[in-house]
Coordinates of C-alpha atoms and ligand atoms in Angstrom, one line a residue:
M1 CA -71.4 59.5 41.0
P2 CA -72.8 58.7 37.5
A3 CA -71.2 56.4 34.9
M4 CA -67.8 57.8 34.0
D5 CA -67.3 58.7 30.4
N6 CA -65.4 61.2 28.3
R7 CA -67.0 64.6 27.8
H8 CA -68.9 64.9 24.5
A9 CA -70.1 67.8 22.5
R10 CA -70.2 70.5 19.8
S11 CA -68.3 73.6 18.8
D12 CA -69.2 77.1 17.8
G13 CA -68.4 80.7 18.0
F14 CA -65.3 82.9 18.0
S15 CA -63.6 86.1 19.1
C16 CA -59.4 87.4 19.4
V17 CA -55.7 88.3 20.0
G18 CA -52.4 89.0 21.7
D19 CA -48.8 89.2 21.1
A20 CA -47.5 85.7 21.4
K21 CA -43.8 86.5 20.6
T22 CA -42.8 88.9 23.3
P23 CA -42.0 87.2 26.5
I24 CA -42.8 89.6 29.4
Q25 CA -41.3 88.7 32.7
R26 CA -42.1 91.4 35.2
H27 CA -41.1 91.1 38.8
G28 CA -43.7 89.0 40.6
T29 CA -45.5 88.0 37.4
M30 CA -45.6 84.4 36.1
R31 CA -45.6 82.9 32.7
I32 CA -48.7 80.8 32.7
L33 CA -49.7 78.3 29.9
M34 CA -53.4 77.3 30.0
L35 CA -54.2 74.1 28.1
S36 CA -58.0 73.7 27.5
S37 CA -60.2 71.8 25.2
E38 CA -62.9 74.6 25.4
L39 CA -63.0 78.3 25.4
Y40 CA -65.9 80.7 25.3
P41 CA -67.2 81.5 22.7
Y42 CA -64.9 79.7 20.3
A43 CA -65.7 76.2 21.4
K44 CA -68.1 75.5 24.2
T45 CA -70.2 72.6 25.6
G46 CA -70.5 73.7 29.2
G47 CA -69.1 75.7 32.1
L48 CA -65.5 74.8 31.3
A49 CA -65.4 77.2 28.4
D50 CA -66.7 80.1 30.4
A51 CA -64.4 79.4 33.4
V52 CA -61.2 79.1 31.4
R53 CA -61.9 82.3 29.5
A54 CA -62.7 84.3 32.6
L55 CA -59.8 83.0 34.7
T56 CA -57.3 83.7 31.9
D57 CA -58.7 87.2 31.5
A58 CA -58.4 87.8 35.3
L59 CA -54.9 86.5 35.5
R60 CA -53.9 88.6 32.5
E61 CA -55.4 91.7 34.2
N62 CA -53.2 91.0 37.3
G63 CA -50.2 91.4 35.0
H64 CA -49.3 87.7 34.4
D65 CA -48.0 86.6 31.0
V66 CA -50.8 84.1 30.2
R67 CA -51.2 82.2 26.9
L68 CA -54.0 79.9 26.2
M69 CA -53.8 77.0 23.8
I70 CA -56.7 75.1 22.4
P71 CA -57.2 72.7 19.4
E72 CA -58.3 74.4 16.2
Y73 CA -61.8 73.1 15.7
C74 CA -63.0 75.6 13.2
L75 CA -61.3 78.1 11.0
T76 CA -61.5 81.8 11.9
P77 CA -60.8 84.5 9.3
D78 CA -57.9 86.2 11.2
R79 CA -55.2 83.7 12.1
K80 CA -51.4 83.9 11.9
K81 CA -49.0 81.0 11.9
I82 CA -46.4 81.5 14.7
A83 CA -44.8 78.0 14.8
E84 CA -45.0 74.6 13.2
G85 CA -43.6 71.2 13.9
S86 CA -44.3 67.5 13.9
I87 CA -45.0 65.0 16.6
P88 CA -44.3 61.2 16.5
L89 CA -47.7 59.8 17.3
G90 CA -47.9 56.1 17.4
F91 CA -46.3 54.8 14.2
A92 CA -46.8 58.1 12.3
R93 CA -45.4 61.6 12.4
V94 CA -48.1 64.2 12.5
S95 CA -47.4 67.8 11.3
Y96 CA -49.1 70.7 13.0
K97 CA -49.1 74.5 12.9
A98 CA -49.6 76.8 15.8
Q99 CA -52.0 79.6 14.8
Q100 CA -52.5 82.7 16.7
L101 CA -56.2 83.5 16.5
A102 CA -57.7 87.0 16.6
I103 CA -61.1 86.5 18.2
G104 CA -61.3 89.2 20.8
T105 CA -59.6 87.8 23.8
S106 CA -57.4 90.0 26.0
F107 CA -54.7 87.3 26.0
P108 CA -52.7 85.5 23.3
L109 CA -54.8 82.6 22.0
I110 CA -53.0 79.9 20.1
A111 CA -54.8 77.1 18.3
I112 CA -53.1 73.8 17.4
D113 CA -53.9 73.3 13.8
A114 CA -54.0 69.7 12.5
P115 CA -57.1 69.6 10.3
S116 CA -57.6 65.8 10.1
F117 CA -57.6 65.6 13.9
F118 CA -59.6 68.6 14.9
L119 CA -61.5 70.1 12.0
R120 CA -64.7 68.1 12.7
K121 CA -68.4 68.7 13.6
G122 CA -67.8 68.5 17.3
I123 CA -65.2 68.8 20.0
Y124 CA -65.4 65.3 21.5
G125 CA -67.8 63.6 19.2
D126 CA -70.5 64.3 16.6
A127 CA -74.0 63.2 15.6
E128 CA -72.8 59.8 14.5
Q129 CA -70.5 58.9 17.4
S130 CA -70.8 60.5 20.9
E131 CA -67.0 60.2 21.3
F132 CA -64.5 60.1 18.4
S133 CA -62.7 56.8 18.4
D134 CA -59.3 58.5 18.1
N135 CA -59.7 61.0 21.0
A136 CA -56.6 59.7 22.8
A137 CA -54.5 60.5 19.7
R138 CA -56.3 63.8 19.2
F139 CA -55.8 65.2 22.7
A140 CA -52.3 63.7 23.0
L141 CA -51.4 65.5 19.8
F142 CA -52.9 68.7 21.3
Y143 CA -50.8 68.8 24.5
R144 CA -47.6 67.5 22.8
A145 CA -47.8 70.1 20.0
A146 CA -48.7 72.8 22.6
L147 CA -45.5 72.1 24.7
D148 CA -43.5 71.8 21.5
T149 CA -44.7 75.2 20.4
C150 CA -43.5 76.7 23.7
N151 CA -40.1 75.3 23.0
T152 CA -40.1 76.7 19.4
L153 CA -41.1 80.1 20.6
G154 CA -38.6 80.1 23.4
W155 CA -41.4 80.9 25.8
I156 CA -41.0 78.4 28.7
P157 CA -43.9 78.7 31.2
D158 CA -43.5 78.8 34.9
I159 CA -46.9 77.3 35.3
I160 CA -48.7 74.7 33.1
H161 CA -52.3 74.8 34.0
C162 CA -54.4 72.0 32.5
H163 CA -58.2 71.8 32.7
D164 CA -60.0 68.5 33.0
W165 CA -58.7 65.3 31.5
H166 CA -58.0 66.4 27.9
A167 CA -54.4 67.6 28.4
A168 CA -53.8 66.1 31.9
P169 CA -50.9 63.9 30.8
A170 CA -49.0 67.1 30.1
M171 CA -48.4 67.2 33.8
A172 CA -46.0 64.3 33.3
Y173 CA -45.0 64.9 29.7
R174 CA -43.6 68.4 30.4
K175 CA -40.8 66.8 32.4
S176 CA -39.4 65.4 29.2
V177 CA -40.0 68.5 27.0
F178 CA -38.7 71.3 29.2
L179 CA -35.2 70.5 30.4
P180 CA -34.5 71.8 33.9
E181 CA -31.7 74.1 32.7
R182 CA -34.1 75.9 30.4
S183 CA -37.2 75.9 32.5
G184 CA -36.0 76.5 36.0
A185 CA -38.7 76.2 38.6
Q186 CA -41.9 74.9 37.0
A187 CA -45.1 73.6 38.3
G188 CA -48.1 71.7 36.9
I189 CA -51.6 72.5 38.1
L190 CA -54.6 70.4 37.2
T191 CA -58.1 71.8 37.6
I192 CA -60.9 69.3 37.8
H193 CA -64.0 70.9 36.4
N194 CA -65.9 67.6 36.5
F195 CA -64.6 64.5 38.2
G196 CA -67.1 62.4 36.3
Y197 CA -65.2 62.7 33.1
R198 CA -61.8 60.9 33.2
G199 CA -60.5 60.3 29.7
F200 CA -60.5 56.5 29.7
F201 CA -58.8 54.8 26.7
P202 CA -57.8 51.3 25.6
V203 CA -54.4 50.5 27.1
H204 CA -52.7 50.3 23.7
D205 CA -53.5 54.0 23.2
I206 CA -50.8 54.8 25.8
H207 CA -48.3 54.9 22.9
Y208 CA -49.9 58.2 21.8
T209 CA -49.1 60.0 25.1
G210 CA -45.3 60.3 24.6
L211 CA -44.9 58.8 28.1
E212 CA -44.6 55.1 27.4
K213 CA -40.8 55.1 27.7
L214 CA -40.5 57.3 30.7
D215 CA -40.9 56.4 34.3
V216 CA -44.0 58.6 34.2
R217 CA -45.9 56.0 32.2
P218 CA -49.7 56.5 32.9
K219 CA -50.9 54.2 35.6
V220 CA -53.2 51.6 34.1
S221 CA -56.5 51.8 35.9
S222 CA -57.8 48.4 34.8
P223 CA -56.1 45.6 32.7
D224 CA -57.7 47.1 29.6
T225 CA -57.7 50.9 30.2
F226 CA -55.8 53.8 31.3
S227 CA -57.0 57.3 32.1
F228 CA -55.6 60.7 31.0
L229 CA -57.0 62.2 34.3
L230 CA -55.3 59.7 36.6
C231 CA -52.0 60.4 34.9
G232 CA -52.5 64.1 35.6
L233 CA -53.5 63.5 39.2
H234 CA -50.3 61.6 39.9
H235 CA -48.0 64.2 38.3
A236 CA -49.5 67.7 39.0
E237 CA -47.9 69.7 41.8
R238 CA -51.4 70.9 42.8
V239 CA -54.9 69.7 42.0
T240 CA -57.7 72.2 42.2
T241 CA -61.4 71.9 41.7
V242 CA -64.1 74.4 41.3
S243 CA -65.8 74.7 44.7
P244 CA -64.7 74.0 48.3
T245 CA -67.7 71.6 48.9
Y246 CA -66.9 69.6 45.7
A247 CA -63.3 69.4 46.8
R248 CA -64.4 67.8 50.0
E249 CA -66.8 65.5 48.3
I250 CA -64.4 64.1 45.8
V251 CA -61.6 63.6 48.3
Q252 CA -63.8 62.0 51.0
D253 CA -66.6 60.2 49.2
G254 CA -65.1 58.4 46.2
P255 CA -64.4 54.7 46.8
D256 CA -62.2 54.2 43.7
E257 CA -58.5 54.7 42.9
F258 CA -59.2 58.2 41.6
A259 CA -60.4 59.4 44.9
G260 CA -57.6 57.4 46.5
A261 CA -55.1 59.3 44.4
L262 CA -56.6 62.6 45.7
R263 CA -56.7 61.4 49.3
Q264 CA -53.0 60.5 49.2
R265 CA -52.3 64.2 48.5
S266 CA -55.4 65.8 50.1
D267 CA -53.2 68.6 51.4
S268 CA -52.5 69.7 47.8
V269 CA -56.1 69.6 46.6
V270 CA -57.8 73.0 46.7
G271 CA -61.4 74.0 46.0
I272 CA -61.7 77.5 44.4
L273 CA -65.1 78.7 43.6
N274 CA -65.7 79.7 40.0
G275 CA -66.8 83.3 39.3
I276 CA -68.9 84.6 36.5
D277 CA -68.2 87.3 34.0
Y278 CA -70.4 90.2 35.1
D279 CA -69.8 92.0 31.9
L280 CA -71.4 89.2 29.9
W281 CA -74.1 88.4 32.5
N282 CA -75.4 91.8 33.5
P283 CA -79.1 92.3 33.1
E284 CA -78.7 96.1 32.9
K285 CA -76.7 95.9 29.7
D286 CA -77.2 92.4 28.3
P287 CA -77.6 92.8 24.5
F288 CA -79.7 89.7 24.2
L289 CA -82.5 91.1 26.5
P290 CA -85.4 93.0 25.1
F291 CA -85.7 95.0 28.3
P292 CA -82.9 95.8 30.7
F293 CA -83.4 95.6 34.4
G294 CA -81.5 95.9 37.7
R295 CA -81.9 95.9 41.5
D296 CA -83.6 99.3 41.4
N297 CA -85.8 98.5 38.5
L298 CA -87.2 95.0 38.3
A299 CA -90.0 96.0 35.9
G300 CA -87.8 95.1 33.0
K301 CA -87.7 91.5 34.3
E302 CA -91.4 91.1 34.0
A303 CA -91.4 92.6 30.6
C304 CA -88.7 90.1 29.5
K305 CA -91.0 87.3 30.9
V306 CA -94.0 88.5 28.8
K307 CA -91.8 88.8 25.7
L308 CA -90.3 85.3 26.1
Q309 CA -93.8 83.8 26.7
Q310 CA -94.8 85.3 23.4
E311 CA -91.7 84.2 21.6
L312 CA -91.9 80.6 22.9
G313 CA -95.7 80.3 22.3
L314 CA -96.5 80.0 26.1
P315 CA -99.7 81.6 27.4
V316 CA -98.9 85.1 28.4
D317 CA -99.5 85.2 32.1
T318 CA -97.3 87.0 34.6
D319 CA -99.1 85.3 37.6
L320 CA -97.8 81.9 36.6
P321 CA -94.3 81.3 37.9
L322 CA -92.0 80.6 35.0
I323 CA -89.3 78.0 35.7
G324 CA -86.2 77.9 33.6
M325 CA -83.9 75.0 32.8
I326 CA -80.8 75.1 30.7
G327 CA -78.1 72.6 30.3
R328 CA -76.6 69.3 29.2
L329 CA -79.2 66.5 29.3
A330 CA -76.9 64.1 31.2
S331 CA -77.4 61.9 34.3
Q332 CA -75.4 64.4 36.3
K333 CA -78.1 67.0 35.8
G334 CA -80.8 64.8 37.2
I335 CA -82.5 63.9 33.9
E336 CA -83.7 60.5 35.2
E337 CA -85.3 62.1 38.3
L338 CA -87.0 64.6 36.0
L339 CA -87.8 62.6 32.9
G340 CA -87.3 58.9 33.5
P341 CA -90.3 57.0 32.1
G342 CA -92.7 56.1 34.9
Y343 CA -90.3 57.6 37.4
G344 CA -89.4 61.3 36.7
C345 CA -91.4 64.1 38.3
L346 CA -91.5 66.7 35.6
E347 CA -94.8 65.5 34.2
K348 CA -96.4 65.5 37.6
I349 CA -95.1 69.0 38.3
C350 CA -96.6 70.2 35.0
Q351 CA -99.9 68.6 35.7
T352 CA -100.5 69.4 39.3
L353 CA -98.7 72.7 39.9
S354 CA -99.7 75.9 38.2
V355 CA -96.3 76.7 36.6
Q356 CA -94.7 77.2 33.2
F357 CA -91.4 75.8 32.0
A358 CA -88.9 77.3 29.5
I359 CA -86.4 74.5 28.8
L360 CA -83.3 74.6 26.6
G361 CA -80.8 71.7 26.3
T362 CA -79.1 69.0 24.3
G363 CA -77.8 65.7 25.3
E364 CA -79.1 62.1 25.7
R365 CA -81.5 61.3 22.9
W366 CA -84.2 59.7 25.1
A367 CA -84.3 62.8 27.3
E368 CA -84.5 65.1 24.3
E369 CA -87.5 63.1 23.0
E370 CA -89.2 63.1 26.4
L371 CA -88.8 66.8 26.7
I372 CA -90.2 67.3 23.2
R373 CA -93.2 65.1 24.1
L374 CA -93.8 67.1 27.3
G375 CA -93.7 70.3 25.3
N376 CA -96.2 69.0 22.7
F377 CA -98.7 67.8 25.3
N378 CA -98.5 70.7 27.8
Q379 CA -99.3 74.2 26.8
N380 CA -97.3 75.5 29.7
V381 CA -94.0 73.8 28.7
S382 CA -91.7 75.1 26.0
T383 CA -88.9 72.8 24.9
T384 CA -86.0 73.9 22.7
I385 CA -83.5 71.2 21.8
G386 CA -80.2 72.9 20.8
F387 CA -77.5 75.2 21.9
S388 CA -78.3 78.9 22.0
E389 CA -76.4 81.5 24.0
E390 CA -79.1 84.1 23.2
L391 CA -82.0 82.0 24.4
A392 CA -80.0 81.0 27.5
H393 CA -79.7 84.7 28.4
K394 CA -83.4 85.3 27.7
I395 CA -84.5 82.3 29.8
E396 CA -82.3 83.4 32.7
A397 CA -83.8 86.9 32.6
A398 CA -87.5 85.9 32.2
S399 CA -87.7 83.1 34.6
D400 CA -88.9 83.4 38.2
F401 CA -87.1 80.2 39.3
F402 CA -84.3 78.1 37.8
L403 CA -84.5 74.3 38.4
M404 CA -81.1 72.5 38.7
P405 CA -81.6 69.2 40.5
S406 CA -78.1 67.9 39.8
R407 CA -76.9 64.6 41.2
Y408 CA -73.5 66.2 41.7
E409 CA -72.4 69.7 40.6
P410 CA -68.7 70.7 40.8
C411 CA -69.5 74.4 40.8
G412 CA -72.4 75.1 38.4
L413 CA -72.7 78.4 36.6
N414 CA -76.4 78.6 35.8
Q415 CA -77.4 79.1 39.4
L416 CA -74.9 82.0 39.5
Y417 CA -76.3 83.5 36.3
S418 CA -79.8 83.0 37.9
L419 CA -78.8 84.9 41.1
A420 CA -77.4 87.8 39.0
Y421 CA -80.7 87.9 37.0
A422 CA -83.0 87.8 40.1
T423 CA -84.1 84.2 39.2
L424 CA -84.3 82.1 42.3
P425 CA -82.5 78.7 42.0
I426 CA -84.1 75.5 43.1
V427 CA -81.1 73.1 43.6
T428 CA -79.9 69.9 45.1
R429 CA -77.7 70.0 48.2
T430 CA -74.4 69.2 46.4
G431 CA -71.0 70.7 45.5
G432 CA -70.9 74.3 44.4
L433 CA -74.7 74.6 44.7
C434 CA -74.2 74.4 48.5
D435 CA -71.5 77.1 48.3
T436 CA -73.4 79.6 46.3
V437 CA -77.2 79.3 47.1
E438 CA -78.5 80.3 50.5
E439 CA -81.5 78.3 51.6
Y440 CA -84.8 80.0 52.0
D441 CA -85.7 80.1 55.7
P442 CA -89.5 80.0 56.3
A443 CA -89.0 81.6 59.7
T444 CA -87.4 84.7 58.5
G445 CA -88.1 84.7 54.8
K446 CA -84.4 85.2 54.1
G447 CA -82.3 83.3 51.5
T448 CA -81.6 83.2 47.8
G449 CA -83.0 79.9 46.7
F450 CA -84.7 76.6 47.5
F451 CA -83.0 73.2 48.2
V452 CA -84.1 69.8 47.2
S453 CA -83.6 67.4 50.1
G454 CA -82.3 64.3 48.4
E455 CA -82.2 63.5 44.7
L456 CA -85.4 61.6 44.4
P457 CA -88.2 62.7 42.1
H458 CA -90.7 63.3 45.0
A459 CA -88.0 65.6 46.7
I460 CA -87.7 67.6 43.6
F461 CA -91.5 67.9 43.4
D462 CA -91.7 69.0 47.0
A463 CA -89.0 71.7 46.5
V464 CA -90.7 73.1 43.5
Q465 CA -94.0 73.1 45.3
S466 CA -92.5 75.0 48.3
A467 CA -91.0 77.6 46.0
V468 CA -94.4 78.0 44.2
N469 CA -96.2 78.4 47.5
V470 CA -93.9 81.2 48.6
W471 CA -94.5 82.8 45.2
R472 CA -98.3 82.5 45.6
F473 CA -98.6 83.4 49.3
H474 CA -95.6 85.4 50.3
R475 CA -94.8 87.4 47.2
S476 CA -93.0 90.1 49.2
R477 CA -90.5 87.5 50.3
I478 CA -89.8 86.6 46.7
E479 CA -89.0 90.3 46.1
H480 CA -86.7 90.4 49.1
M481 CA -84.9 87.2 48.0
R482 CA -84.5 88.7 44.5
Q483 CA -82.8 91.7 46.0
T484 CA -80.5 89.6 48.1
A485 CA -79.7 87.3 45.1
M486 CA -78.7 90.2 42.9
S487 CA -76.5 91.6 45.6
R488 CA -74.3 88.5 45.7
R489 CA -71.1 88.6 43.8
F490 CA -69.0 85.7 42.7
T491 CA -66.1 87.4 40.9
W492 CA -63.2 86.1 38.9
E493 CA -61.0 88.6 40.7
Q494 CA -61.4 86.7 43.9
A495 CA -60.9 83.4 42.2
A496 CA -57.7 84.6 40.3
L497 CA -56.1 85.7 43.6
A498 CA -56.7 82.2 45.0
Y499 CA -55.2 80.6 41.9
E500 CA -52.2 82.8 42.2
K501 CA -51.7 81.6 45.7
V502 CA -51.9 78.0 44.5
Y503 CA -49.3 78.7 41.7
L504 CA -46.9 80.3 44.1
S505 CA -47.2 77.5 46.7
A506 CA -46.6 75.0 43.9
L507 CA -43.5 76.8 42.6
R508 CA -42.1 76.8 46.1
Ligands
ADP1 P1 -71.7 72.0 33.0 O1 -70.4 72.7 32.8 O2 -71.7 70.8 33.9 O3 -72.4 71.7 31.7 P2 -72.4 74.6 34.3 O4 -73.7 75.0 34.9 O5 -71.2 74.7 35.0 O6 -72.6 73.1 33.8 O7 -72.2 75.4 32.9 C1 -73.1 75.3 31.8 C2 -72.8 76.4 30.9 O8 -73.2 76.0 29.6 C3 -73.7 77.6 31.2 O9 -73.0 78.7 30.7 C4 -74.9 77.3 30.4 O10 -75.7 78.5 30.2 C5 -74.4 76.8 29.2 N1 -75.2 75.8 28.4 C6 -75.4 74.5 28.6 N2 -76.3 74.0 27.7 C7 -76.7 75.1 27.0 C8 -77.5 75.2 25.8 N3 -78.2 74.1 25.4 N4 -77.7 76.4 25.2 C9 -77.0 77.5 25.7 N5 -76.1 77.4 26.8 C10 -76.0 76.2 27.4

C-alpha cells in the first residue's frame, strides 16, 4: 500500500435533472440516497465520478427512487433551490442551500450550496495546496446538510450509500438525524473505491462531524488524528468495494487497524466489480473519434491511430505499436517504477523497444516534469499534462496497448475502456485488473492482455517487450485478442443487481 492521504483534485463539466419533491415508493423499490464528492461530468478526478454516475443511473432504471447529493463546486445555469438550512459547525452556524441541478442526469441531482466552502478551483485542493486545510469542515458540512435536506423534504431514505471517505461519517451521523419512528428500517452502505485514501484529520476537527457528543464518536486512529473512513467502517451495515480481488486483498493483506476493522466484519464486506457505460464508451458512436470502428470493422481503429499520431506530432507509422497511458500521476499508478530518476523503466522502454507512447495525466509535479522531459527528448513520446475527456477517448481508440502498471488497483476503469476499444491492456497482477483482464497464453494465443509479474521496473519492461514481440511476430494473435477483448462486457446492469442484493440484506 502507498502512503495514505486524502484524495486531491480538480473539478469541471456538467449535465441535469429530476423531480426531487415527489417521493415514489413502489412495491419492491427503495429510496436510495447517494452521497458522493464526485460525479461525471460535473466534478471528476478519477473513476469514482464515472462509477457513481453509472450506478445511480442503473438503479434508477431498475425503478428505485434514487437521489444523488454532491457539494456545489461550480455554478451551473439551471439550478433550483429546493431546501435551505443551517448547520452548527464548530463554533459557527453555516447556512446552506440545496439546489436541484439540471445537467442531464436521469436521476434527481442535488447540490449542497455553501459558496465559501465549495466554490473553489478544485474538489479537494488546488494549485497552491494539494489538500484544502478545512476539508474536514467542508465534507462534514456536506453530509450534514445533505441529511438535513432529506428531513426538510420529508424524503427519508431506506438506504444511505456513501462513496469513499468524504461522507463516511454519515454512516453514524444518520442515527441522530433520522429518528427511528420516521425512518423505519434504514441501512448504511459504504463503498470503498480506493482504500488508500482515508480522510485523516487532526483530532480537534472531530467537532465538525456532529458526532462528538454521541456514542458514535469517531474512533481516534492515532493520538493526533482521526479518520472519516474508519468512522464509516465501524457504522455502515455493509461495506463494499469495487472488485472481488480487491475485497480479498484489503481484508486479508492490510496490517493496520483499517484492515482489522474490515476483518472483524469480513462477512459483510462485498466486492462488486464496476461496470462501464457502453453508451459513452462505444467506438462505433463515440463523438470524440474521427473514425468509428467496431468488431466487424477495425479499419477505423487504424485510421484513428494515424490521425492521433498527426495531432500529437508523433511520426505517422502504423507498424510501430502505440502504447497509451492515461491517469493520475500518483504512486498507486506505478509512477516510481516508470519514471523514478535512475530507477524507472520508461526511458529504457523508449530507447530500446520500437514503440510509441501517447501519455495523458496530471498529478505529482516531479512525474509531470519527468514526462515532459521524456516527451521533449524522444520523438516517439507524446506527453500531455492536463485533464481531457476528449483526448482520453482518442488515446483509448488509437492505441494498440494500454500500460497500467498499478501498485494496487481497486477496480480500474481504463483497462475496461481499453478492452471495449480493442486496445490490449498491459497490467500488474492486482485487484480489479486480475478480475477483468485475461492473461495472454503463449501456448494457445488466447487472452485479452498481458500481465506484469511483480511491480518492479524490469518486470514492466519485460511485459511490454513480450507484448511488442507478439505484435511483431504473431500479428494474427493480436487480431484474435482484440476480437475477444471487444466481446467482453462489464455492465452496470450486473453491478446494480449485486448492489440491490447488498441493500436488501442490509435492510434485513
Ligand atoms: P482512479 O479512479 O484510481 O483514478 P480509474 O482507472 O478507476 O482510476 O479511473 C480513472 C478515470 O479517470 C478514467 O475514466 C480515466 O479515463 C479518467 N482520467 C484520469 N486522468 C485523466 C486525465 N488526465 N484526462 C482525462 N481522463 C482522465
